[in-house]
XYZ file of C-alpha atoms in Angstrom:
479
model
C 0.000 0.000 0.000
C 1.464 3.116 -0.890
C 1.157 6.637 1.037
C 1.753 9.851 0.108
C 5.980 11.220 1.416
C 5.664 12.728 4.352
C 5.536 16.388 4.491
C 8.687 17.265 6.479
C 10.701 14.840 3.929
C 9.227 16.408 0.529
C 9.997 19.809 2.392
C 13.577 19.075 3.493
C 14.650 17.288 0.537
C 13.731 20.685 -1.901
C 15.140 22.584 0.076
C 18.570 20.519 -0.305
C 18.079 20.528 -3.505
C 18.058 23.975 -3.985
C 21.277 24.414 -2.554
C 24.625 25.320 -4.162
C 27.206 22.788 -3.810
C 30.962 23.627 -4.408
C 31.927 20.777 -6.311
C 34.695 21.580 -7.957
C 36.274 22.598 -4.788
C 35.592 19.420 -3.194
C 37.451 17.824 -6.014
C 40.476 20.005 -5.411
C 41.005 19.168 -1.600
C 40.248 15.126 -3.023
C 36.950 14.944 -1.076
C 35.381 13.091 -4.121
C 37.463 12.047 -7.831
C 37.019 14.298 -11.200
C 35.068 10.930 -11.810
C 32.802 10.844 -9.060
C 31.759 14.315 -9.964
C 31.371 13.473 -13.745
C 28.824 10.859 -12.589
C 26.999 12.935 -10.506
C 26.448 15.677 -13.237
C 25.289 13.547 -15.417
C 22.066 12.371 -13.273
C 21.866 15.911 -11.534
C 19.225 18.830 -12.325
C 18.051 16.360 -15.389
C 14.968 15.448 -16.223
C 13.826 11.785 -14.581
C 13.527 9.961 -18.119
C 17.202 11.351 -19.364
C 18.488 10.228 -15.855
C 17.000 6.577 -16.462
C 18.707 6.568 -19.439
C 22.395 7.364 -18.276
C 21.735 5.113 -15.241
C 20.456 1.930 -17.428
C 22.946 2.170 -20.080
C 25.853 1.886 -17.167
C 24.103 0.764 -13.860
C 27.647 -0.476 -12.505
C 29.407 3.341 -13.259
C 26.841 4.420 -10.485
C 26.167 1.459 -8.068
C 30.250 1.761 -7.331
C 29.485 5.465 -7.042
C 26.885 4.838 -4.127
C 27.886 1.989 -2.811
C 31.823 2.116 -3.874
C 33.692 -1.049 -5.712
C 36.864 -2.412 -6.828
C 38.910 -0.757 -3.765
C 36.922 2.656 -4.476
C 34.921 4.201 -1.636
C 31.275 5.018 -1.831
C 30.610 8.753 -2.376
C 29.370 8.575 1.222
C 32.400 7.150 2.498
C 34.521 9.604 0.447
C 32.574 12.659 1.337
C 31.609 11.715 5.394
C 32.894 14.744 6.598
C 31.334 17.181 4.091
C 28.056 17.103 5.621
C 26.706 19.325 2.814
C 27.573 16.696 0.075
C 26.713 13.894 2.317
C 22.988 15.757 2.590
C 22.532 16.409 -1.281
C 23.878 12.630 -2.090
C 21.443 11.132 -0.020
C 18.488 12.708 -1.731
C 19.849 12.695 -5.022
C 20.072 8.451 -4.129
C 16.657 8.403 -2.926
C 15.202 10.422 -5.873
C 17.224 7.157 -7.962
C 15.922 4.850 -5.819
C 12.352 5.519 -6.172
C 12.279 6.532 -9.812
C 14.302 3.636 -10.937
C 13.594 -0.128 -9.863
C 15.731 -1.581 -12.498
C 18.376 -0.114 -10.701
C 17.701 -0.900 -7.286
C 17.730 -4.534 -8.706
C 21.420 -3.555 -9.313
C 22.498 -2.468 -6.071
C 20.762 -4.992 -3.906
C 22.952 -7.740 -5.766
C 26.163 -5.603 -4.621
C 28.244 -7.708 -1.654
C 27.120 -4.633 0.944
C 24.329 -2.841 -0.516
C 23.669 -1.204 2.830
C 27.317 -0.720 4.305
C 27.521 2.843 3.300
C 24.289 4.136 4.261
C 24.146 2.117 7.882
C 26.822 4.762 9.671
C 24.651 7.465 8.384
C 22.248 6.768 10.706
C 24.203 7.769 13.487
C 25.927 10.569 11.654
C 25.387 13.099 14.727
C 23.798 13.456 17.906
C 22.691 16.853 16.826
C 18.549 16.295 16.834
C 17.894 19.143 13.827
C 21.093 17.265 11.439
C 19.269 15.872 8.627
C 21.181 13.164 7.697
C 20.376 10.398 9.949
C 16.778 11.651 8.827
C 17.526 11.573 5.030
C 19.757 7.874 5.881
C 16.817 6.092 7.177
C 14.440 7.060 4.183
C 16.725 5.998 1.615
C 17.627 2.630 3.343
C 13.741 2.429 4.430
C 13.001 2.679 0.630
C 15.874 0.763 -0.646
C 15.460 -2.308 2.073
C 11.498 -2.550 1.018
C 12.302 -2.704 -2.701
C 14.945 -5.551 -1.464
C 12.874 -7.503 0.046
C 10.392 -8.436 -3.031
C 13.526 -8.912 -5.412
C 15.539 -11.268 -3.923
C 14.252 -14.900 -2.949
C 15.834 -15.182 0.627
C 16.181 -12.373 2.565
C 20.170 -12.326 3.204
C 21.762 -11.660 6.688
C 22.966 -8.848 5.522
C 19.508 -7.505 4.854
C 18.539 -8.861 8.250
C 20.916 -7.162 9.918
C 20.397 -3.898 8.073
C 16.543 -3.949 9.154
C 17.111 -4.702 12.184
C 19.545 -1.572 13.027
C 16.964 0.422 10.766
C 14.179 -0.350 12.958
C 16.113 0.583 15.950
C 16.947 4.156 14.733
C 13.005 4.185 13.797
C 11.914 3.794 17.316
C 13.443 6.444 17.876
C 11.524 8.971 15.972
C 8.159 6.571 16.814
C 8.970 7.550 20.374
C 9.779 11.289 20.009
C 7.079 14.066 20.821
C 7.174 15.392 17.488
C 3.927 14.144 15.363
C 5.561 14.780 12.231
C 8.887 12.382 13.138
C 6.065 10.241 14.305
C 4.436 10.076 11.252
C 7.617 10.185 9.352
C 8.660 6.194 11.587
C 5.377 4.602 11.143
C 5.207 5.682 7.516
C 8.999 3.869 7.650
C 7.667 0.678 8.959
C 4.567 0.272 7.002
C 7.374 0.138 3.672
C 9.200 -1.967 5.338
C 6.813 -4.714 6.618
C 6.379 -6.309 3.397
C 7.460 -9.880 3.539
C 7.257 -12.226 7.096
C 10.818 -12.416 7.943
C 10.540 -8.914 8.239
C 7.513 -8.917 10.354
C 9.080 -11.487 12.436
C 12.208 -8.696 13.218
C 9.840 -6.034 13.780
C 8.404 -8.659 16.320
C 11.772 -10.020 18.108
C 12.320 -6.066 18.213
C 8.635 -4.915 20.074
C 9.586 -3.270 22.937
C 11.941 -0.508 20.815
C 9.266 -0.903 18.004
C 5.486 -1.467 18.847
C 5.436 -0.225 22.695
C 5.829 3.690 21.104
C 3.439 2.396 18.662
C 0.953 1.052 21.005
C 1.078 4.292 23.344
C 0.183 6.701 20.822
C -2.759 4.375 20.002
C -4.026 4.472 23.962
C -3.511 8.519 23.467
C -6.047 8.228 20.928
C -8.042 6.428 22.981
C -8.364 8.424 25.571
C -6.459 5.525 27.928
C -2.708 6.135 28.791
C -0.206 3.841 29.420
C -1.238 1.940 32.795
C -4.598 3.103 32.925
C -6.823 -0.022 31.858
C -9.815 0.445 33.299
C -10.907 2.900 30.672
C -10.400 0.572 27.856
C -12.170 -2.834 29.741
C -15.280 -0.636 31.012
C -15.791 0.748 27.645
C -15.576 3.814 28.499
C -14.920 6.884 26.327
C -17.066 9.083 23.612
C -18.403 8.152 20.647
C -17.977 8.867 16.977
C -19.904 11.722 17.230
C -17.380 13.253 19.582
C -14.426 12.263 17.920
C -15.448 13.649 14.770
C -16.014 17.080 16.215
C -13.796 17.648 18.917
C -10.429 15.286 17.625
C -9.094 11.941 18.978
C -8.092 12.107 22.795
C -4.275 13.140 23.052
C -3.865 15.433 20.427
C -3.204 12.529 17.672
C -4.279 13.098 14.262
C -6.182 11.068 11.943
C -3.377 10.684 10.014
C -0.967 9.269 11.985
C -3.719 7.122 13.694
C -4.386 5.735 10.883
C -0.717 5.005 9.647
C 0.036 3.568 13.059
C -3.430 1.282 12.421
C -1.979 0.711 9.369
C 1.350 -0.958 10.432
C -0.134 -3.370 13.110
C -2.328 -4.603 10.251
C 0.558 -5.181 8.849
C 1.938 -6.957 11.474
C -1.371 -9.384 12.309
C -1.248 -10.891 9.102
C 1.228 -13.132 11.407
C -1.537 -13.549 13.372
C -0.852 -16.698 15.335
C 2.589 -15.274 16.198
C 1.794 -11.884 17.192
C -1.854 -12.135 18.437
C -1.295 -13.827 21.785
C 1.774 -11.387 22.697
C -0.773 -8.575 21.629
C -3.344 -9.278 23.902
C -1.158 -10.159 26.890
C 1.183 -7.463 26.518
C -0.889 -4.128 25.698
C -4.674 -5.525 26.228
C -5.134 -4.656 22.148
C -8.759 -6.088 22.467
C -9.890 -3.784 24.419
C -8.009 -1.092 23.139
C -9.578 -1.232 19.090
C -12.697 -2.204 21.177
C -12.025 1.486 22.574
C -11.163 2.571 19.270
C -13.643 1.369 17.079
C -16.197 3.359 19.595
C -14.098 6.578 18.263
C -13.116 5.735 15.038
C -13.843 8.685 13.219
C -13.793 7.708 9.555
C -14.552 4.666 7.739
C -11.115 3.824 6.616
C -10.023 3.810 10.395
C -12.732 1.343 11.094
C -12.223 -0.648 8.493
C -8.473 -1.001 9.255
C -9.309 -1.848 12.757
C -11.969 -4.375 12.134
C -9.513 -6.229 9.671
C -7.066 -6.626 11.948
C -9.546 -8.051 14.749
C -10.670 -10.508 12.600
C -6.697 -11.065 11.874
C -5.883 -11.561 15.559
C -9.307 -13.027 16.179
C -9.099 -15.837 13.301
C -5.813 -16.976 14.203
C -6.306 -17.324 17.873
C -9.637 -18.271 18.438
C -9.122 -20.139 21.656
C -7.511 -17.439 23.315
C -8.887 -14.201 22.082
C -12.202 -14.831 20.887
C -12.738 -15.123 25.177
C -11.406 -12.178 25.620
C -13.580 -10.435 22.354
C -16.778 -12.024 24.083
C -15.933 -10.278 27.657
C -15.371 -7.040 26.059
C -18.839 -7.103 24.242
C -17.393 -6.817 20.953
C -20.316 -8.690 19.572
C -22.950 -6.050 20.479
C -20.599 -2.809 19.531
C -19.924 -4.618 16.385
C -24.543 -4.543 16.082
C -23.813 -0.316 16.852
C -21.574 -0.034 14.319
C -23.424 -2.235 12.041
C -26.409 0.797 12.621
C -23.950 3.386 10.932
C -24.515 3.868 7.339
C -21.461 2.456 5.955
C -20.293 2.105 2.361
C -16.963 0.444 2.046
C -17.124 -2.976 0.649
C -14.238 -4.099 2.296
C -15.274 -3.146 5.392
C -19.021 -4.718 5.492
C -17.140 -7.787 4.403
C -14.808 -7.686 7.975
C -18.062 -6.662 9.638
C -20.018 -9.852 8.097
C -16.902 -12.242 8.881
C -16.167 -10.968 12.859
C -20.287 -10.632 12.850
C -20.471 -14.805 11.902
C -16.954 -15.754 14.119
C -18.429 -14.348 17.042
C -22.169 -15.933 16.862
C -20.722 -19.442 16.303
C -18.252 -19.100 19.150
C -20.966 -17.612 21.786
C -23.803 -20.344 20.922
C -21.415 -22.844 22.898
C -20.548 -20.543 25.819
C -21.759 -21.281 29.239
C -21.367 -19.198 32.307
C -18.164 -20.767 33.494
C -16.557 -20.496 30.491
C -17.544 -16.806 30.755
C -16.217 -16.735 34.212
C -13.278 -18.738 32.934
C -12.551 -16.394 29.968
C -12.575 -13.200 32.712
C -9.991 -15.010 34.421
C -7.588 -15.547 31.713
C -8.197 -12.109 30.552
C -5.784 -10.877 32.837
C -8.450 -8.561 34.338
C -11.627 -8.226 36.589
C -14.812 -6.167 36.468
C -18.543 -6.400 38.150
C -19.535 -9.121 35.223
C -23.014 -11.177 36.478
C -21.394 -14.022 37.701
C -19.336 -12.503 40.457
C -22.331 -11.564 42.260
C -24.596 -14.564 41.291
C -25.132 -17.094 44.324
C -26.123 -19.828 41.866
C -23.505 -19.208 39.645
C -21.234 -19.994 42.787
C -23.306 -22.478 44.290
C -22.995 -24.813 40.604
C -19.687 -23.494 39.437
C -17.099 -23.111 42.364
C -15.654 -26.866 42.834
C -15.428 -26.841 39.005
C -13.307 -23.906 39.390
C -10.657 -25.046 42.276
C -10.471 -28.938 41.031
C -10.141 -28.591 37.239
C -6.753 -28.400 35.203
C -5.141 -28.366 39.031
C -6.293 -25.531 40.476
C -5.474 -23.472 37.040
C -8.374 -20.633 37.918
C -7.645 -20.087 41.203
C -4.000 -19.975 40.665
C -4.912 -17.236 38.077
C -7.210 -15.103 40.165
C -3.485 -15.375 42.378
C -1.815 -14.015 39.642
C -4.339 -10.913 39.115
C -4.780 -10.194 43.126
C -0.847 -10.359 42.959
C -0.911 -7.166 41.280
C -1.382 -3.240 42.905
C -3.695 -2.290 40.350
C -3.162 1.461 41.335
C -5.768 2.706 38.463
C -8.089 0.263 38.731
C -8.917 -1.191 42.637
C -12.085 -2.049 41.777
C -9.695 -5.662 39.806
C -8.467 -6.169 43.720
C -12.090 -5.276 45.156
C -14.114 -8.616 42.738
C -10.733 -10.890 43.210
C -11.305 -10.831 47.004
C -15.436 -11.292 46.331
C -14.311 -14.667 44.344
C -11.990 -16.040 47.015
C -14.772 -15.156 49.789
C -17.703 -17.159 46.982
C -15.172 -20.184 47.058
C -14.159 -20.575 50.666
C -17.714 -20.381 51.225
C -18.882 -22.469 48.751
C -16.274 -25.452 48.969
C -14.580 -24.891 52.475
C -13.127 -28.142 52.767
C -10.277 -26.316 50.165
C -9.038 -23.682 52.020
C -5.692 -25.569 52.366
C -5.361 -25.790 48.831
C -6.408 -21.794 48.123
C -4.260 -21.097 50.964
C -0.787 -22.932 49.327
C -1.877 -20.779 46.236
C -1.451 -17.788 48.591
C -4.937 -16.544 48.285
C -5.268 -16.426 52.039
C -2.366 -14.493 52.697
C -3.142 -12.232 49.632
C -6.459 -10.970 50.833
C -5.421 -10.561 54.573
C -2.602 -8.507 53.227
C -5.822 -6.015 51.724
C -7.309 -5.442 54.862
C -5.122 -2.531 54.937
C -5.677 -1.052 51.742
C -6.562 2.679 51.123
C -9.559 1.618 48.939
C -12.998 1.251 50.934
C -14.291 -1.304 48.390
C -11.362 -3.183 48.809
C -10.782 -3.207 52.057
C -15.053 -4.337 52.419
C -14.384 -7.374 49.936
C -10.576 -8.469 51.761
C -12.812 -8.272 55.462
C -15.518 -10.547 54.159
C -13.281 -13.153 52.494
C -11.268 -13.003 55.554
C -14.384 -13.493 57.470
C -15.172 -16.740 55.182
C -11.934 -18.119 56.209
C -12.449 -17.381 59.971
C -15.886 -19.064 60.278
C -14.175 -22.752 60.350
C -11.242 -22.018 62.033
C -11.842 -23.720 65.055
C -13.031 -26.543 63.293
């Protein structure tokens, strides 16, 4: 899929075009040969078809002039401390690059086809220098054209990704929304083929977590703030439409960052699991599907569900249920919609969802909460029945696996969300009552200890639900 350059590139690259360069001088102190510079006159300040033509009739004259050759340097290597040069190569080579696939055919089959642009990246530790800017979009555009012309990708290109990606982060993570835009627009060219989905993968933390915050921005739900996202809360499209997405994002760059985990769940039963358990992304296009203020954003995001979704079923469709994607999906399915595309998605999540909840009983409900990672006031919690049928099922099967879970959650502090802490402590009090005979057992799983340790919390709710559970435990005792 292509996008439009970003602005800031198209911008910075005319404006180093425009520039005078003192080439003839540079050739007198032997920054670059009386050879170099005949190249580069003959493919600068020409028009693109008469610059084809000099490249294809000697591709090898100018892939040793980028790239260097036959004990020559590259004109990057020659020229590294002329940062003017250095600035008007690299956009003359990405103006060659993009105008001229033949010739990127050429250069990829070059023994280091990235060697000379690599150090670029980390050309200065000035912020305003260019180059490490202008670096990454010529190796972003020459590593994507790479990866559909050779068979394998090589280590080489490996390697080169993965320090590209690395330097991308960084822009992903800066404050600036155009450098943001600028990364994710990066990574959406480069994303094209599964080995280099699988990098972009091994590398999440530096590459999706920036990723991933700007989306919880959007949604109105920062970084360690989850109850927003699981109680649904937030506007609607109405309000995103006329007062803008929740931390200042842009459609724009919402939708290129939507654009790039797409991307990325077409490896669906690699990534989806990770996903969910690592930044709660369920909930979170839950959130933003209530938002989504255009129909290509919700089409994006309802592909990508059914990505995750398809590939995962066991694990995330649970987790889809709990969130009631099923009845937002019936709101959104009210809008008037148009795109073909997406009233397919809606159709195909619509149909995955009914055939999975026809089979669902209350304690798989229960058991799906559990494995989600996270707690809130659903009916069975506060259901006597539902406790009275359902709670020896819960300690004795797959060895204690549920209550070693609800462990794991009441573990946590859950410092924006007590409420998690206030239902864990109403479960252990609904089992010791229920099947009192295994209180040892919920007590070796630290339960016990857990909610006697919450007696003392700030929270009043919490504090309410820890007494009574405690009080469970105290009625046998003396037994």
């Amino acid at each position: 899929m292509s996008l439009d350059p970003p602005t800031y590139i198209v911008s910075l690259q005319n404006n180093i075009r425009a520039r005078p360069i003192s080439w003839e001088g540079a050739v007198r102190v032997r920054t670059i040969s009386e050879e170099d510079l005949k190249k580069i006159k003959s493919i600068d300040k020409v028009r693109k078809e008469q610059r084809k033509q000099t490249i294809e009739a000697d591709p090898q004259s100018y892939v040793a002039l980028l790239l260097g050759g036959n004990g020559a340097q590259s004109i990057f290597q020659a020229a590294f401390k002329r940062q003017d040069i250095t600035q008007y190569m690299l956009v003359l080579a990405g103006d060659v690059i993009d105008d001229i696939p033949s010739f990127v055919s050429e250069l990829v089959q070059h023994p280091k086809p990235y060697e000379p642009f690599l150090p670029l990246l980390k050309y200065s530790n000035n912020a305003d220098d260019p180059v490490p800017l202008l670096a990454s979009t010529v190796l972003s555009s020459l590593l994507s054209q790479a990866q559909v012309i050779v068979p394998k990708l090589s280590p080489e290109l490996e390697d080169a990704l993965s320090t590209l990606y690395t330097f991308v982060s960084t822009l992903a993570k800066s404050s600036d929304a155009g450098l943001q835009d600028i990364a994710v627009q990066e990574y959406s060219s480069l994303l094209r083929v599964r080995k280099s989905r699988e990098i972009f993968w091994k590398q999440r933390k530096e590459t999706l977590s920036p990723l991933v915050d700007i989306l919880r921005a959007a949604a109105g739900a920062p970084k360690d703030s989850d109850s927003t996202l699981w109680s649904g809360g937030g506007g609607s499209v109405r309000s995103a439409t006329e007062v803008g997405l929740s931390g200042g994002v842009g459609i724009q760059l919402l939708y290129h960052v939507l654009l790039v985990i797409w991307q990325l769940s077409f490896e669906g039963s690699l990534v989806g699991d990770g996903l969910q358990d690592e930044h709660d992304i369920i909930p979170l296009y839950c959130q933003l599907l209530r938002l989504s203020p255009k129909e290509k954003t919700t089409r994006i995001l309802l592909s990508t569900l059914y990505n995750l979704l398809s590939a995962n079923r066991n694990t995330l469709l649970p987790t889809a249920t709990l969130i009631k994607l099923p009845a937002l999906l019936q709101t959104i399915q009210g809008r008037h919609l148009t795109d073909e595309d997406l009233l397919e998605d809606l159709k195909a999540l619509n149909e995955m969802l009914d055939e999975y909840t026809k089979t669902q009983t209350t304690f798989d409900e229960y058991a799906a909460e559990l494995h989600s990672g996270h707690l809130r006031w659903s009916p069975p919690h506060r259901n006597p029945q539902f406790w009275r049928e359902n709670a020896r099922r819960i300690i004795e099967e797959s060895n204690a696996e549920l209550p070693k879970k609800l462990a794991e959650i009441l573990s946590k502090p859950w410092e924006n969300d007590k409420q998690v802490l206030a239902i864990g402590c109403n479960d252990v009090a609904c089992l010791v009552k229920e099947v009192p005979e295994e209180r040892t057992q919920l007590e070796k799983i630290g339960l016990k200890g857990r909610v006697m340790g919450l007696m003392q919390e700030g929270d009043e709710s919490v504090r309410w639900e820890s007494l009574r559970a405690v009080g469970e435990w105290l009625r046998y005792s003396f037994e």
